[in-house]
mmCIF file of C-alpha atoms in Angstrom:
data_model
loop_
_atom_site.group_PDB
_atom_site.id
_atom_site.type_symbol
_atom_site.label_atom_id
_atom_site.label_comp_id
_atom_site.label_asym_id
_atom_site.label_seq_id
_atom_site.Cartn_x
_atom_site.Cartn_y
_atom_site.Cartn_z
ATOM 1 C CA MET A 1 0.000 0.000 0.000
ATOM 2 C CA ARG A 2 1.271 3.467 -0.911
ATOM 3 C CA ILE A 3 0.307 6.234 1.526
ATOM 4 C CA ALA A 4 0.846 9.997 1.318
ATOM 5 C CA ILE A 5 0.578 12.501 4.167
ATOM 6 C CA CYS A 6 0.088 16.168 3.306
ATOM 7 C CA ASP A 7 0.205 18.710 6.125
ATOM 8 C CA ASP A 8 1.988 22.056 6.295
ATOM 9 C CA GLU A 9 3.030 21.384 9.913
ATOM 10 C CA GLU A 10 5.973 19.022 10.222
ATOM 11 C CA LYS A 11 5.082 17.830 13.731
ATOM 12 C CA TYR A 12 1.762 16.425 12.516
ATOM 13 C CA ARG A 13 3.311 14.840 9.414
ATOM 14 C CA GLN A 14 5.918 13.141 11.559
ATOM 15 C CA ASP A 15 3.401 12.090 14.205
ATOM 16 C CA ILE A 16 1.178 10.259 11.709
ATOM 17 C CA ARG A 17 4.164 8.735 9.931
ATOM 18 C CA ASN A 18 5.571 7.399 13.204
ATOM 19 C CA ARG A 19 2.217 5.915 14.165
ATOM 20 C CA ILE A 20 1.811 4.224 10.774
ATOM 21 C CA ASP A 21 5.342 2.799 11.024
ATOM 22 C CA LYS A 22 4.500 1.297 14.418
ATOM 23 C CA LEU A 23 1.248 -0.217 13.185
ATOM 24 C CA CYS A 24 2.393 -1.481 9.808
ATOM 25 C CA ASN A 25 5.075 -3.573 8.212
ATOM 26 C CA SER A 26 7.350 -1.127 6.391
ATOM 27 C CA LEU A 27 8.078 -3.782 3.721
ATOM 28 C CA ASP A 28 4.428 -3.741 2.665
ATOM 29 C CA ILE A 29 3.616 -0.061 3.132
ATOM 30 C CA ILE A 30 5.382 2.967 1.664
ATOM 31 C CA VAL A 31 4.740 6.336 3.335
ATOM 32 C CA ASP A 32 5.693 9.683 1.782
ATOM 33 C CA SER A 33 5.205 13.118 3.343
ATOM 34 C CA TYR A 34 4.433 16.472 1.721
ATOM 35 C CA SER A 35 4.110 19.985 3.092
ATOM 36 C CA ASP A 36 2.514 21.367 -0.080
ATOM 37 C CA GLY A 37 -0.424 19.923 -2.008
ATOM 38 C CA ARG A 38 1.050 21.001 -5.329
ATOM 39 C CA GLU A 39 4.052 18.738 -4.797
ATOM 40 C CA LEU A 40 1.761 15.854 -3.879
ATOM 41 C CA ILE A 41 -0.189 16.300 -7.126
ATOM 42 C CA LYS A 42 3.026 16.177 -9.186
ATOM 43 C CA SER A 43 4.079 12.925 -7.525
ATOM 44 C CA PHE A 44 0.564 11.487 -7.690
ATOM 45 C CA GLU A 45 0.341 12.018 -11.446
ATOM 46 C CA LYS A 46 3.519 9.964 -11.942
ATOM 47 C CA ASN A 47 2.805 7.226 -9.386
ATOM 48 C CA PRO A 48 -0.627 7.302 -7.671
ATOM 49 C CA TYR A 49 -1.114 6.540 -3.984
ATOM 50 C CA ASP A 50 -3.687 4.169 -2.547
ATOM 51 C CA MET A 51 -4.459 6.360 0.454
ATOM 52 C CA VAL A 52 -3.852 9.991 1.427
ATOM 53 C CA PHE A 53 -4.078 11.868 4.721
ATOM 54 C CA LEU A 54 -4.831 15.528 3.983
ATOM 55 C CA ASP A 55 -4.797 18.471 6.350
ATOM 56 C CA ILE A 56 -7.792 20.651 5.512
ATOM 57 C CA GLU A 57 -6.270 24.002 6.457
ATOM 58 C CA MET A 58 -3.096 24.593 4.441
ATOM 59 C CA PRO A 59 -1.922 27.967 3.062
ATOM 60 C CA ALA A 60 -0.943 27.208 -0.553
ATOM 61 C CA MET A 61 -3.803 24.822 -1.329
ATOM 62 C CA ASP A 62 -6.451 23.728 1.172
ATOM 63 C CA GLY A 63 -7.195 20.043 1.687
ATOM 64 C CA ILE A 64 -10.650 20.128 0.082
ATOM 65 C CA THR A 65 -9.303 21.623 -3.161
ATOM 66 C CA LEU A 66 -6.417 19.168 -3.114
ATOM 67 C CA ALA A 67 -8.831 16.264 -2.598
ATOM 68 C CA ARG A 68 -10.912 17.351 -5.610
ATOM 69 C CA LYS A 69 -7.821 17.365 -7.827
ATOM 70 C CA LEU A 70 -6.648 13.970 -6.577
ATOM 71 C CA ARG A 71 -10.127 12.476 -6.948
ATOM 72 C CA ALA A 72 -10.187 13.649 -10.577
ATOM 73 C CA ILE A 73 -7.055 11.562 -11.161
ATOM 74 C CA SER A 74 -8.106 8.488 -9.173
ATOM 75 C CA GLU A 75 -11.653 7.373 -8.399
ATOM 76 C CA GLY A 76 -10.420 4.563 -6.155
ATOM 77 C CA LEU A 77 -8.267 6.732 -3.887
ATOM 78 C CA SER A 78 -8.973 6.520 -0.133
ATOM 79 C CA ILE A 79 -9.022 10.060 1.296
ATOM 80 C CA VAL A 80 -8.753 10.787 5.017
ATOM 81 C CA PHE A 81 -8.987 14.387 6.217
ATOM 82 C CA LEU A 82 -7.069 15.703 9.212
ATOM 83 C CA THR A 83 -8.924 18.452 11.042
ATOM 84 C CA GLY A 84 -10.241 19.725 14.304
ATOM 85 C CA HIS A 85 -13.301 21.310 12.725
ATOM 86 C CA VAL A 86 -16.397 19.141 12.408
ATOM 87 C CA GLU A 87 -18.113 21.677 10.136
ATOM 88 C CA TYR A 88 -15.866 20.587 7.269
ATOM 89 C CA ALA A 89 -17.394 17.103 7.273
ATOM 90 C CA LEU A 90 -20.257 17.961 4.913
ATOM 91 C CA THR A 91 -17.833 19.428 2.381
ATOM 92 C CA GLY A 92 -15.945 16.151 2.336
ATOM 93 C CA TYR A 93 -18.902 14.226 0.962
ATOM 94 C CA GLU A 94 -18.426 15.739 -2.492
ATOM 95 C CA VAL A 95 -14.988 14.117 -2.785
ATOM 96 C CA ASN A 96 -16.163 10.889 -1.142
ATOM 97 C CA ALA A 97 -13.851 11.229 1.861
ATOM 98 C CA LEU A 98 -13.410 8.013 3.796
ATOM 99 C CA ARG A 99 -12.955 9.511 7.255
ATOM 100 C CA TYR A 100 -12.159 12.605 9.313
ATOM 101 C CA LEU A 101 -9.503 12.316 12.013
ATOM 102 C CA THR A 102 -8.826 15.035 14.551
ATOM 103 C CA LYS A 103 -5.267 16.091 15.332
ATOM 104 C CA PRO A 104 -3.362 14.740 17.131
ATOM 105 C CA VAL A 105 -4.564 11.473 15.625
ATOM 106 C CA ASP A 106 -5.987 8.820 17.932
ATOM 107 C CA PRO A 107 -3.972 5.562 17.439
ATOM 108 C CA ASP A 108 -7.049 3.329 17.621
ATOM 109 C CA LYS A 109 -8.913 5.343 14.986
ATOM 110 C CA LEU A 110 -5.845 5.353 12.751
ATOM 111 C CA LYS A 111 -5.530 1.589 13.141
ATOM 112 C CA GLU A 112 -9.196 1.176 12.249
ATOM 113 C CA VAL A 113 -8.987 3.198 9.042
ATOM 114 C CA LEU A 114 -5.767 1.478 7.927
ATOM 115 C CA ARG A 115 -7.356 -1.921 8.474
ATOM 116 C CA TYR A 116 -10.447 -0.894 6.510
ATOM 117 C CA VAL A 117 -8.439 0.285 3.493
ATOM 118 C CA SER A 118 -6.138 -2.738 3.637
ATOM 119 C CA ASP A 119 -9.101 -5.144 3.643
ATOM 120 C CA ARG A 120 -10.792 -3.280 0.801
ATOM 121 C CA MET A 121 -7.639 -3.443 -1.316
ATOM 122 C CA LYS A 122 -7.202 -7.166 -0.727
ATOM 123 C CA LYS A 123 -10.711 -7.891 -1.971
ATOM 124 C CA GLY A 124 -9.892 -6.239 -5.279
ATOM 125 C CA GLN A 125 -6.512 -7.895 -5.902
ATOM 126 C CA GLN A 126 -6.315 -9.844 -9.141
ATOM 127 C CA LEU A 127 -3.565 -11.186 -11.369
ATOM 128 C CA LEU A 128 -3.997 -11.072 -15.133
ATOM 129 C CA ILE A 129 -2.536 -14.104 -16.923
ATOM 130 C CA ARG A 130 -2.612 -15.381 -20.493
ATOM 131 C CA GLU A 131 -3.211 -19.109 -20.848
ATOM 132 C CA GLU A 132 -3.530 -20.746 -24.265
ATOM 133 C CA GLY A 133 -4.261 -17.392 -25.885
ATOM 134 C CA GLU A 134 -6.981 -16.493 -23.382
ATOM 135 C CA GLU A 135 -6.723 -13.711 -20.782
ATOM 136 C CA ILE A 136 -7.811 -14.778 -17.292
ATOM 137 C CA LEU A 137 -8.093 -12.822 -14.034
ATOM 138 C CA LEU A 138 -7.061 -14.794 -10.953
ATOM 139 C CA ASP A 139 -8.027 -13.808 -7.413
ATOM 140 C CA ILE A 140 -4.654 -13.308 -5.720
ATOM 141 C CA GLY A 141 -6.037 -14.489 -2.386
ATOM 142 C CA ARG A 142 -6.745 -17.901 -3.943
ATOM 143 C CA ILE A 143 -3.196 -18.424 -5.226
ATOM 144 C CA LEU A 144 -1.149 -20.769 -3.029
ATOM 145 C CA TYR A 145 2.136 -20.901 -4.906
ATOM 146 C CA LEU A 146 3.899 -20.647 -8.253
ATOM 147 C CA GLU A 147 6.309 -23.256 -9.609
ATOM 148 C CA ALA A 148 8.783 -22.795 -12.459
ATOM 149 C CA GLN A 149 8.675 -25.639 -14.970
ATOM 150 C CA ASN A 150 11.229 -25.051 -17.730
ATOM 151 C CA GLN A 151 9.908 -22.054 -19.701
ATOM 152 C CA TYR A 152 6.519 -22.154 -17.995
ATOM 153 C CA ILE A 153 5.065 -21.261 -14.599
ATOM 154 C CA ARG A 154 2.450 -23.416 -12.913
ATOM 155 C CA ILE A 155 0.162 -21.256 -10.789
ATOM 156 C CA SER A 156 -1.591 -23.360 -8.173
ATOM 157 C CA THR A 157 -4.894 -21.946 -6.902
ATOM 158 C CA ASP A 158 -7.878 -23.112 -4.870
ATOM 159 C CA ASN A 159 -9.749 -23.558 -8.146
ATOM 160 C CA GLY A 160 -7.082 -25.540 -9.989
ATOM 161 C CA ASP A 161 -3.752 -25.010 -11.749
ATOM 162 C CA HIS A 162 -2.829 -22.712 -14.631
ATOM 163 C CA LEU A 163 0.203 -23.081 -16.888
ATOM 164 C CA VAL A 164 1.580 -19.847 -18.348
ATOM 165 C CA ARG A 165 4.680 -18.918 -20.303
ATOM 166 C CA TYR A 166 6.402 -16.389 -18.055
ATOM 167 C CA ASN A 167 9.561 -15.687 -16.053
ATOM 168 C CA ILE A 168 9.471 -16.555 -12.351
ATOM 169 C CA SER A 169 11.725 -13.595 -11.483
ATOM 170 C CA ASP A 170 9.171 -11.234 -13.027
ATOM 171 C CA TYR A 171 6.400 -12.808 -10.946
ATOM 172 C CA GLU A 172 8.617 -12.479 -7.870
ATOM 173 C CA LYS A 173 8.780 -8.700 -8.378
ATOM 174 C CA GLU A 174 5.134 -8.350 -9.384
ATOM 175 C CA LEU A 175 3.694 -10.322 -6.459
ATOM 176 C CA ALA A 176 5.997 -9.172 -3.639
ATOM 177 C CA GLN A 177 3.614 -6.314 -2.783
ATOM 178 C CA TYR A 178 0.838 -8.867 -2.199
ATOM 179 C CA GLY A 179 2.768 -10.950 0.334
ATOM 180 C CA PHE A 180 4.453 -13.521 -1.922
ATOM 181 C CA PHE A 181 7.985 -14.750 -1.230
ATOM 182 C CA ARG A 182 10.588 -16.585 -3.348
ATOM 183 C CA ILE A 183 11.474 -19.623 -1.219
ATOM 184 C CA HIS A 184 13.415 -21.552 -3.853
ATOM 185 C CA ARG A 185 14.762 -20.983 -7.351
ATOM 186 C CA SER A 186 11.628 -22.726 -8.637
ATOM 187 C CA TYR A 187 8.990 -21.694 -6.075
ATOM 188 C CA ILE A 188 7.149 -18.589 -4.901
ATOM 189 C CA VAL A 189 4.656 -18.992 -2.059
ATOM 190 C CA SER A 190 1.829 -16.830 -0.738
ATOM 191 C CA LEU A 191 2.720 -16.002 2.877
ATOM 192 C CA ARG A 192 -0.949 -15.777 3.809
ATOM 193 C CA ARG A 193 -1.357 -19.431 2.754
ATOM 194 C CA VAL A 194 1.574 -20.798 4.790
ATOM 195 C CA LYS A 195 0.340 -23.019 7.620
ATOM 196 C CA LYS A 196 3.607 -24.381 8.942
ATOM 197 C CA LEU A 197 7.337 -23.901 8.491
ATOM 198 C CA GLY A 198 9.436 -27.076 8.518
ATOM 199 C CA LYS A 199 13.171 -27.641 8.620
ATOM 200 C CA ALA A 200 13.583 -27.293 4.864
ATOM 201 C CA GLU A 201 10.048 -26.806 3.621
ATOM 202 C CA VAL A 202 6.812 -24.878 4.011
ATOM 203 C CA ILE A 203 3.398 -26.470 4.324
ATOM 204 C CA THR A 204 0.444 -24.577 2.906
ATOM 205 C CA ASP A 205 -3.056 -24.517 4.353
ATOM 206 C CA ARG A 206 -3.918 -27.081 1.665
ATOM 207 C CA ASP A 207 -1.062 -29.303 2.888
ATOM 208 C CA ASP A 208 1.181 -28.741 -0.135
ATOM 209 C CA ARG A 209 4.821 -29.302 0.831
ATOM 210 C CA LEU A 210 7.209 -26.913 -0.907
ATOM 211 C CA PRO A 211 11.024 -26.924 -0.660
ATOM 212 C CA VAL A 212 12.870 -23.977 0.865
ATOM 213 C CA SER A 213 16.462 -23.277 -0.143
ATOM 214 C CA ARG A 214 18.858 -23.217 2.797
ATOM 215 C CA GLY A 215 19.948 -19.689 1.926
ATOM 216 C CA ASN A 216 16.348 -18.448 1.910
ATOM 217 C CA MET A 217 15.184 -19.918 5.219
ATOM 218 C CA GLN A 218 16.154 -17.025 7.508
ATOM 219 C CA ALA A 219 14.774 -14.415 5.121
ATOM 220 C CA LEU A 220 11.559 -16.444 4.866
ATOM 221 C CA LYS A 221 11.173 -16.505 8.657
ATOM 222 C CA GLU A 222 11.641 -12.742 8.807
ATOM 223 C CA ALA A 223 9.150 -12.222 5.974
ATOM 224 C CA LEU A 224 6.581 -14.430 7.732
ATOM 225 C CA TYR A 225 6.975 -12.577 11.034
ATOM 226 C CA ALA A 226 6.674 -9.236 9.243
ATOM 227 C CA TYR A 227 3.604 -10.416 7.334
ATOM 228 C CA VAL A 228 1.890 -11.614 10.513
ATOM 229 C CA ASP A 229 2.626 -8.238 12.133
ATOM 230 C CA SER A 230 1.132 -6.380 9.164
ATOM 231 C CA GLU A 231 -1.996 -8.561 9.275
ATOM 232 C CA SER A 232 -2.529 -7.697 12.943
ATOM 233 C CA ILE A 233 -3.189 -4.016 12.155
#
């Protein structure tokens, strides 16, 4: 998840960033801070964010105006306003604001909104593959693992297997943001589907046994711990 914080006061930017870092796994969440909405728009146009925290009262460009501009770029953006003024709430409806948080931000309310956005994003995660000339969308949550077989990749899902011509290293990069980890030169596993970690293997929640390279075991343990922490938001 990519998150942006825009507030003209550094203490509030840093406060929210610190709280997000404590609640979330930094490997899965990227947080950028901006003091000026115009700079945020420039960055957003090049690489959109999934969620933004916007201070309503800023000198160069107020949060409501900034939200309108960002919403015009991305309909799916989750917008959270930072304010101490309840009267702004009605204005936020026109940009479909997700929530209003008062400053300083309450940790429990921040945790709640992060969890909501995270869950909403997971429901919409899909992987586009091409199998035998046909394009298919796979629900990422239903993928257990990927296995390299010569010039092909076997994608094992709850609904069956798919064989696609692709490079496993490219899938490693593409799926890392969704909690997938390269455990072996020939295998990538979904961390959310790992049930047990053995001496030299992982066991999925479907009881698949997949080999883990000796050199990857420690990194896998760290990735699993980090993933569990991120899921406990």
